[in-house]
Short mmCIF file of C-alpha atoms and ligand atoms in Angstrom, two decimals:
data_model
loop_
_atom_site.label_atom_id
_atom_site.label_comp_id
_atom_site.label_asym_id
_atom_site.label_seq_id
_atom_site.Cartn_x
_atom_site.Cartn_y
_atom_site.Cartn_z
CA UNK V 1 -74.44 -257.67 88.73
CA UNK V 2 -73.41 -254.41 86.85
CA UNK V 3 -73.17 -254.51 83.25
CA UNK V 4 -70.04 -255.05 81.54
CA UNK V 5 -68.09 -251.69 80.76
CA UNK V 6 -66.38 -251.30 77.31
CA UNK V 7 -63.99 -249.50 77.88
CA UNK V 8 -61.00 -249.39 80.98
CA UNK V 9 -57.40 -247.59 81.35
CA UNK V 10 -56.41 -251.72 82.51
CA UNK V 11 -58.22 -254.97 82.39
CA UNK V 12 -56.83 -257.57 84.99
CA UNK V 13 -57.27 -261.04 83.88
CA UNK V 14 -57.92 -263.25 87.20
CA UNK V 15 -59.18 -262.23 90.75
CA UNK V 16 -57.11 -264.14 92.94
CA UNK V 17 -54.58 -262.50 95.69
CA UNK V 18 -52.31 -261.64 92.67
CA UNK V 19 -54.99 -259.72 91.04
CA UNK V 20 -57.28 -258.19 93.66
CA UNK V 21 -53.47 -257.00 95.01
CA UNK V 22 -52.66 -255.22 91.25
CA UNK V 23 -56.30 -253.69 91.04
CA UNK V 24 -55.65 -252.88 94.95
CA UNK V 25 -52.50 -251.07 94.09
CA UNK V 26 -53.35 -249.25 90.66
CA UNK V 27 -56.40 -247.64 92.49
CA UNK V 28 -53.79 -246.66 95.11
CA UNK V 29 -51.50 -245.07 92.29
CA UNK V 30 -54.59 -243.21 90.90
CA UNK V 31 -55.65 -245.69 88.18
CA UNK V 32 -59.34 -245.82 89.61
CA UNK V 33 -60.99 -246.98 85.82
CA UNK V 34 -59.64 -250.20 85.86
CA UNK V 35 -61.46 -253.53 85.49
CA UNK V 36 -61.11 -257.28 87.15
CA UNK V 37 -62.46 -259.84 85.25
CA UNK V 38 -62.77 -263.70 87.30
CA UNK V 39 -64.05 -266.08 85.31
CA UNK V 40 -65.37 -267.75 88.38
CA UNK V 41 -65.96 -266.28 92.26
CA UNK V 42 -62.86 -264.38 93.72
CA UNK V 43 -59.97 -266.71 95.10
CA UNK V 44 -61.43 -269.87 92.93
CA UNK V 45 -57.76 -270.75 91.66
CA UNK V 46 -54.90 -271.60 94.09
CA UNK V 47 -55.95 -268.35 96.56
CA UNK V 48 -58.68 -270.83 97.81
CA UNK V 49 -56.22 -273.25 98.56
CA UNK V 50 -53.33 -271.82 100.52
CA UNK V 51 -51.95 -272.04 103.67
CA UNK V 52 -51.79 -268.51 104.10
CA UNK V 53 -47.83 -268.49 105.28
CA UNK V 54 -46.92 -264.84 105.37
CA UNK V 55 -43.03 -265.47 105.18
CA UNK V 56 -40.07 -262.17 105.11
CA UNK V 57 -37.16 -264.60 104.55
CA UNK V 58 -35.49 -264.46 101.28
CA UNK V 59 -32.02 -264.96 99.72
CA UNK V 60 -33.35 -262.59 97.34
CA UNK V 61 -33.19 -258.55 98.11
CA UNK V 62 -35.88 -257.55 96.35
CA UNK V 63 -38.25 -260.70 96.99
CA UNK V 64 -37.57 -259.69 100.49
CA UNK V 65 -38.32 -256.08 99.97
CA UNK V 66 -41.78 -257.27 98.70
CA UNK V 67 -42.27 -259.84 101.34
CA UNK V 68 -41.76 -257.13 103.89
CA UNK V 69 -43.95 -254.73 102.07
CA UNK V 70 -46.73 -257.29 101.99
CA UNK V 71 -46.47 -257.56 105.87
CA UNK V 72 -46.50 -253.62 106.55
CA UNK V 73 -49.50 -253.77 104.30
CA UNK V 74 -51.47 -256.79 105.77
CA UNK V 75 -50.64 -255.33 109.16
CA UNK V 76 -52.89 -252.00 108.32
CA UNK V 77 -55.30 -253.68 105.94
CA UNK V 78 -58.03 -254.89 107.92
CA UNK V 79 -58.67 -251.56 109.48
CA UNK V 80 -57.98 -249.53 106.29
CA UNK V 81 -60.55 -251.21 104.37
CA UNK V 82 -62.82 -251.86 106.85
CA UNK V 83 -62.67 -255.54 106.10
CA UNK V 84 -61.86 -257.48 109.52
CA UNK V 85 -59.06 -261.17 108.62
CA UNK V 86 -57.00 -263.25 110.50
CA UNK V 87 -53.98 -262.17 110.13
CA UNK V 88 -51.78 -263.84 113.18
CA UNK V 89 -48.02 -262.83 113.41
CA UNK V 90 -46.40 -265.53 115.38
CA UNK V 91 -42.89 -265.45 114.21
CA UNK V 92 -41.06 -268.36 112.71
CA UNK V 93 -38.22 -270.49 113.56
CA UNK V 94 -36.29 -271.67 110.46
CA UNK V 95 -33.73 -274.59 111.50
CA UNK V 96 -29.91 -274.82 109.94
CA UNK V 97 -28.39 -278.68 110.31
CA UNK V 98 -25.20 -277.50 108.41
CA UNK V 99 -22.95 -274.36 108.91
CA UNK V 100 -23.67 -273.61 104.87
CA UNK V 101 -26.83 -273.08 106.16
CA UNK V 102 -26.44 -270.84 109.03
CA UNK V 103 -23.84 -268.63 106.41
CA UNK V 104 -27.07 -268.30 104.70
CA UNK V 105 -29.34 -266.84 107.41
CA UNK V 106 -26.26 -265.01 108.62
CA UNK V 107 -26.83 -263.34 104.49
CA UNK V 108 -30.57 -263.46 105.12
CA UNK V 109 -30.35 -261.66 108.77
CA UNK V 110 -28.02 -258.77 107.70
CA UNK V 111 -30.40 -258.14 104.39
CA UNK V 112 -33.41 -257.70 106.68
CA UNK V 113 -31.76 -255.93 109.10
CA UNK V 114 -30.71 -253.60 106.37
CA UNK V 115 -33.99 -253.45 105.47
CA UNK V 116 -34.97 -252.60 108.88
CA UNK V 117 -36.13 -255.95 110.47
CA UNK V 118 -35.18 -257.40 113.34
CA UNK V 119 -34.31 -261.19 111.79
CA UNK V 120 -32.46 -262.60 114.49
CA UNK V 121 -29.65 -265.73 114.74
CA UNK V 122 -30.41 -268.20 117.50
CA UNK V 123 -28.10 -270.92 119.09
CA UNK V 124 -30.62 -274.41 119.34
CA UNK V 125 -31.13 -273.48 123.09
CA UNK V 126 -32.35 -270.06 122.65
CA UNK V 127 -34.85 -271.11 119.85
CA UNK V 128 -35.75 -274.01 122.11
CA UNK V 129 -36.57 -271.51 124.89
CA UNK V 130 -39.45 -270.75 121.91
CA UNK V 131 -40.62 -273.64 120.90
CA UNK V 132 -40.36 -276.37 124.19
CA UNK V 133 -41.02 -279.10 121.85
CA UNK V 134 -38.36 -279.32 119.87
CA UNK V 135 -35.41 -281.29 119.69
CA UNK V 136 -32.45 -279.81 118.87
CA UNK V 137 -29.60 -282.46 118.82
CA UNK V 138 -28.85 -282.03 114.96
CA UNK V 139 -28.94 -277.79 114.46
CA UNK V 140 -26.00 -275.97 114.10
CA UNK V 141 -28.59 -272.78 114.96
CA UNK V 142 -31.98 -271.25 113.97
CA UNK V 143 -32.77 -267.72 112.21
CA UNK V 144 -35.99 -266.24 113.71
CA UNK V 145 -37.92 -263.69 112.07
CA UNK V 146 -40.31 -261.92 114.15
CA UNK V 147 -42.73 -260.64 111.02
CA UNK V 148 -43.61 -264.17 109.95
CA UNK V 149 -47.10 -265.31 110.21
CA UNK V 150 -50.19 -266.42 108.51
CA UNK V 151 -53.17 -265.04 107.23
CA UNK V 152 -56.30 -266.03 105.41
CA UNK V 153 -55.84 -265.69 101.63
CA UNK V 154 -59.59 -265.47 101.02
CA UNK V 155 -60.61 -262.66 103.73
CA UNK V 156 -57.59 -260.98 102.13
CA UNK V 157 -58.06 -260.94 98.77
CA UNK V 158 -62.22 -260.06 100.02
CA UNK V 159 -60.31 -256.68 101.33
CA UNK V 160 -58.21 -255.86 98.45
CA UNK V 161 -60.91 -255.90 96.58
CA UNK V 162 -63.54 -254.23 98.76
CA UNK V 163 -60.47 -251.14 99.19
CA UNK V 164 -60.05 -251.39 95.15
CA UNK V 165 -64.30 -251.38 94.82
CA UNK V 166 -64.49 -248.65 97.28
CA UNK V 167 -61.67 -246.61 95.41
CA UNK V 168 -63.30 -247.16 92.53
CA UNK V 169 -62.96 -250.21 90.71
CA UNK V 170 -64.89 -252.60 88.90
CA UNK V 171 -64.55 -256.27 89.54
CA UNK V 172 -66.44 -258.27 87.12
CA UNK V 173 -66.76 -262.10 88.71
CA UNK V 174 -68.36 -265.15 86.55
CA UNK V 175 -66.75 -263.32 83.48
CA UNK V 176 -64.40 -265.63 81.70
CA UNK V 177 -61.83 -263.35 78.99
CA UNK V 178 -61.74 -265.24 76.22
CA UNK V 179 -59.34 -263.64 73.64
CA UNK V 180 -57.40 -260.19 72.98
CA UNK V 181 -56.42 -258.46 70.07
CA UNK V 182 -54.85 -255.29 69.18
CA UNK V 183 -56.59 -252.06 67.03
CA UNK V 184 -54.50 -249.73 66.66
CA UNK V 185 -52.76 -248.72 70.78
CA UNK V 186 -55.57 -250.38 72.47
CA UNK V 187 -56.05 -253.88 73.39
CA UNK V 188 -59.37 -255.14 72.87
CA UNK V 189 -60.17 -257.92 76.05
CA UNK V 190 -62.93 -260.40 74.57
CA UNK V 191 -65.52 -262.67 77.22
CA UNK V 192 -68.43 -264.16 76.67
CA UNK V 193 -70.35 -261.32 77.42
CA UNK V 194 -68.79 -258.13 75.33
CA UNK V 195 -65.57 -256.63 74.72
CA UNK V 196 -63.31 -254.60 76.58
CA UNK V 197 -60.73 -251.57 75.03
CA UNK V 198 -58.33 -250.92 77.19
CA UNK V 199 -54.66 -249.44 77.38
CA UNK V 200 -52.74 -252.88 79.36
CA UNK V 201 -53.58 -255.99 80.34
CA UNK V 202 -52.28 -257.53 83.00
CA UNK V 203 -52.17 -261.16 83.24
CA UNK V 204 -53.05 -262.50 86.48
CA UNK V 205 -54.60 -265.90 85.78
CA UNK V 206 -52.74 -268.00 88.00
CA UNK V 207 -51.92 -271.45 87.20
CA UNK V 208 -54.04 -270.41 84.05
CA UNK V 209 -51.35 -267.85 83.01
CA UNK V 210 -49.57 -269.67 80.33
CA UNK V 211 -52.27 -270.47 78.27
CA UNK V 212 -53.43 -266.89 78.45
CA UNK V 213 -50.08 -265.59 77.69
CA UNK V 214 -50.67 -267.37 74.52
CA UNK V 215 -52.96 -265.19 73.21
CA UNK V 216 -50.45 -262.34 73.04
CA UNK V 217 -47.67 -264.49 70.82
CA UNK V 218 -49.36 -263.04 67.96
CA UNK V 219 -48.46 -259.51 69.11
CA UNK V 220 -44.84 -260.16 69.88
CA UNK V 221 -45.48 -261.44 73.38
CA UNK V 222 -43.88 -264.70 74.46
CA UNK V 223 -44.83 -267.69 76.42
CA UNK V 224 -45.10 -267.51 79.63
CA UNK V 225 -42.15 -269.45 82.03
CA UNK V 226 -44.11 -271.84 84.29
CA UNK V 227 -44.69 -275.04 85.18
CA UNK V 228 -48.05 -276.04 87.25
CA UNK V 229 -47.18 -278.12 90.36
CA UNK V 230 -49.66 -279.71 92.59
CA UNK V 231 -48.93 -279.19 96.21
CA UNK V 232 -50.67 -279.97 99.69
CA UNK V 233 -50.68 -279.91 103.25
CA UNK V 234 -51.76 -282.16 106.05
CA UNK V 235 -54.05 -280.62 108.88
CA UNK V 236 -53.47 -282.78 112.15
CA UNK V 237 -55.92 -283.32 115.12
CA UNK V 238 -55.54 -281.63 117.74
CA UNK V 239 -52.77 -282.57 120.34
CA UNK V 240 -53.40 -282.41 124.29
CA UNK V 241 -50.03 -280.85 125.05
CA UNK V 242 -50.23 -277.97 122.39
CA UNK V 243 -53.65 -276.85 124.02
CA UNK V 244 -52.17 -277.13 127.16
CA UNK V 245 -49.50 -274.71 125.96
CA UNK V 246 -51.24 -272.33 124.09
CA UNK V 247 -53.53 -272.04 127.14
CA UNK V 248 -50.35 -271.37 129.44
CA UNK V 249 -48.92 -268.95 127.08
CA UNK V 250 -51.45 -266.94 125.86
CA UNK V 251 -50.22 -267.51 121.45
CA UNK V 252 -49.64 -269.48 119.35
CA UNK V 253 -46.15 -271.23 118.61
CA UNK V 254 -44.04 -269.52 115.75
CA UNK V 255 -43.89 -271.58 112.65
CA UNK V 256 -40.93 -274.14 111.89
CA UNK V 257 -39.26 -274.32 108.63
CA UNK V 258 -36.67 -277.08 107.88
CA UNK V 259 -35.61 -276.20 104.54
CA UNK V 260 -32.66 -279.05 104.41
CA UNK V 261 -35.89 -281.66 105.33
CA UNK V 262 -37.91 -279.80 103.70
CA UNK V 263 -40.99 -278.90 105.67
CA UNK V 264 -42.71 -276.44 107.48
CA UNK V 265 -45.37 -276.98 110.79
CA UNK V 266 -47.59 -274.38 111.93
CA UNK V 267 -49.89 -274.64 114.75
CA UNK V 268 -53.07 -275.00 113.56
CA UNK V 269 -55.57 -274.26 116.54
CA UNK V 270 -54.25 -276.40 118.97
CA UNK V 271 -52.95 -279.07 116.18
CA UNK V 272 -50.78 -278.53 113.29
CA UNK V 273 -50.61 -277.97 109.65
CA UNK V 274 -47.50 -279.96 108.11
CA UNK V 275 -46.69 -278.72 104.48
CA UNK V 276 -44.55 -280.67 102.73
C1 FAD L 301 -51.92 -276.28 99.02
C2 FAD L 301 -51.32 -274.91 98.76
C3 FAD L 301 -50.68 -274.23 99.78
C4 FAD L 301 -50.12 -272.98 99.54
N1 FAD L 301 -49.56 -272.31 100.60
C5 FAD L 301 -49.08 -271.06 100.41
C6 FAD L 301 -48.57 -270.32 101.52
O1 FAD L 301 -48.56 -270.79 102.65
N2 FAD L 301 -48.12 -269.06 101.30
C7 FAD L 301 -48.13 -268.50 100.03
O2 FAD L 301 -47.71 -267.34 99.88
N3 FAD L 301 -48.59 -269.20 98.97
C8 FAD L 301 -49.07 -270.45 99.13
N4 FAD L 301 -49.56 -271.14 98.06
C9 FAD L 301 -49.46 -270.52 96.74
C10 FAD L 301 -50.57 -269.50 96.53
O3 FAD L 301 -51.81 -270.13 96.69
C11 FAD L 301 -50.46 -268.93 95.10
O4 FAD L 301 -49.16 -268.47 94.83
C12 FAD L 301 -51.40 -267.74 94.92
O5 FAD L 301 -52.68 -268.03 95.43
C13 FAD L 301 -51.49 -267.40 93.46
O6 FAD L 301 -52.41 -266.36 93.32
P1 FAD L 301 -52.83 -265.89 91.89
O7 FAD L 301 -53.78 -264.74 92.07
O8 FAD L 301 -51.62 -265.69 91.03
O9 FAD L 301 -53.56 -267.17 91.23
P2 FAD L 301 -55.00 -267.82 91.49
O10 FAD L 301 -55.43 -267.73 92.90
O11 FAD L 301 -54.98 -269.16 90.86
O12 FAD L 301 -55.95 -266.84 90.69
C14 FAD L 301 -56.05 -266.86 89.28
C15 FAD L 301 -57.50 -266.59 88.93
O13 FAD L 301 -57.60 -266.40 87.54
C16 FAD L 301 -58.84 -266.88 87.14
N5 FAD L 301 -58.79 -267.06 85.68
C17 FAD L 301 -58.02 -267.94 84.99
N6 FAD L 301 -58.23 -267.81 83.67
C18 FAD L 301 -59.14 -266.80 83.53
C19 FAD L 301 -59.77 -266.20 82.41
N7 FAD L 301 -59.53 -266.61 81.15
N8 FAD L 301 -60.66 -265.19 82.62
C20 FAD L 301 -60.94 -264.78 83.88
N9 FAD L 301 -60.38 -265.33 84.98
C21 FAD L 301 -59.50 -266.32 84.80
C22 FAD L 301 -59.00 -268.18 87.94
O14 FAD L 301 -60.36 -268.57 88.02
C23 FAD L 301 -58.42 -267.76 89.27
O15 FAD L 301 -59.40 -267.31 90.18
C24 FAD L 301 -50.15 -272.40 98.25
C25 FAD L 301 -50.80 -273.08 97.21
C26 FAD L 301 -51.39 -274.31 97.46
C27 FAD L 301 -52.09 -274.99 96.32
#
């Protein structure tokens, strides 16, 4: 592994999505001296664990604005790095049992349209026509959004940071930071194995991030709002009729989310992932 450098315009602490993305994106802004340091492999924190749901939806402009950003980029990624992923885009059904509801996809749908996606409102027939197992007794109607999908958080934060490496960047993994403190403008990032000076930190250590946050209270910095939650999903076996159907039509089914039951299913090869 390459030594240590002492000095970088930004030190990232953490290399999971969050921080392969920022060292991704600086090198694409024309920071190229910047420096990743993982205290373990890339994508040991929660990366590792997700499902990989690639969502647009949002009652939130801006989170939307990202989350359709994030699919433009993931689109182009593979090829751009030269890093191949599975990324599939299979579209998502997300159910309304109340009219509240559908006034709030009817908000969501004219945001992305605005934004230049084609987020659509169903009646329950329509997104039957979709997804043939469904019942659809207790909907008042279904948004679909064409861009949802999933993708594999590990291959993708492998080709942020392989685009970042080949830009430029230095990714430091089995590095833990240990400390910063200030000298005069610079920070100075401290690990186990030498110090950094640098102009910003950025902290992207996950579920981690609070108690690094810490470390910056003595320079006026605050702690960090977050709460760690542990979370799951169950991975079913596979179910006759689902091959059958992905056989027949040639994809995969678009994902269901039931945000009033609170739930979403994705096909899983020809079973399902149920996240709760
Ligand atoms: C079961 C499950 C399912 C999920 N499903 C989805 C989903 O479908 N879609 C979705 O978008 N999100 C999902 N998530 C959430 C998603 O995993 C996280 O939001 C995302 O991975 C956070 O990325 P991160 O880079 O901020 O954090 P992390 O991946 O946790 O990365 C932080 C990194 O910082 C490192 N680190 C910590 N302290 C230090 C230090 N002092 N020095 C150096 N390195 C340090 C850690 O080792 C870690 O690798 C899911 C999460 C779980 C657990």
């Amino acid at each position: 592994m390459a030594e240590l450098p002492t000095t970088a315009r930004v030190v990232i602490i953490g290399g999971g999505a969050v921080g392969a993305s920022a060292l991704f994106h600086l090198a694409k802004a024309g920071w190229t001296d910047c420096l990743l340091l993982e205290k373990n492999e890339l994508t040991a924190g929660s990366t590792w664990h997700a499902a990989g749901n690639v969502p647009t939806f949002s009652s939130s402009w801006s989170i939307m604005n990202l989350q359709r950003y994030s699919t433009e980029l993931y689109r182009g990624l593979a090829d751009a790095v030269e890093y191949p992923m599975n990324y599939h885009v299979t579209g998502a059904l997300r159910l309304a049992h109340t009219k509240e509801r559908m006034q709030e996809f009817e908000r969501a749908a004219s945001m992305g349209r605005y934004q230049g996606m084609d987020i659509d409102i169903l009646t329950p027939s329509e997104a039957q026509a979709r997804y043939p197992f469904m019942e659809t007794h207790d909907l008042a109607g279904v948004l679909y959004d064409p861009n949802d999908g999933d993708i594999d958080p590990a291959q993708l934060t492998q080709a942020l940071a392989k685009g970042a490496r080949d830009m430029g960047q230095t990714i430091q993994r089995f590095t833990p930071a240990t400390g910063v403190r200030r000298e005069g403008d610079d920070w100075i990032v401290e690990t186990e194995k030498g110090e950094i000076r640098c102009e910003y930190v950025v902290n992207a250590a996950g579920y981690y991030a609070q108690r690094v946050g810490e470390w910056f209270k003595p320079f006026g910095g605050r702690t960090v709002p977050m709460m760690v939650m542990s979370h799951q999903y169950l991975l079913s076996e596979e179910v006759p009729e689902i091959e059958a159907w992905t056989k027949e039509a040639g994809g995969k089914l678009p994902l269901l989310r039931d945000v009033d039951i609170s739930y979403y299913l994705r096909q899983e090869k020809h079973g399902f992932n149920l996240g709760p």
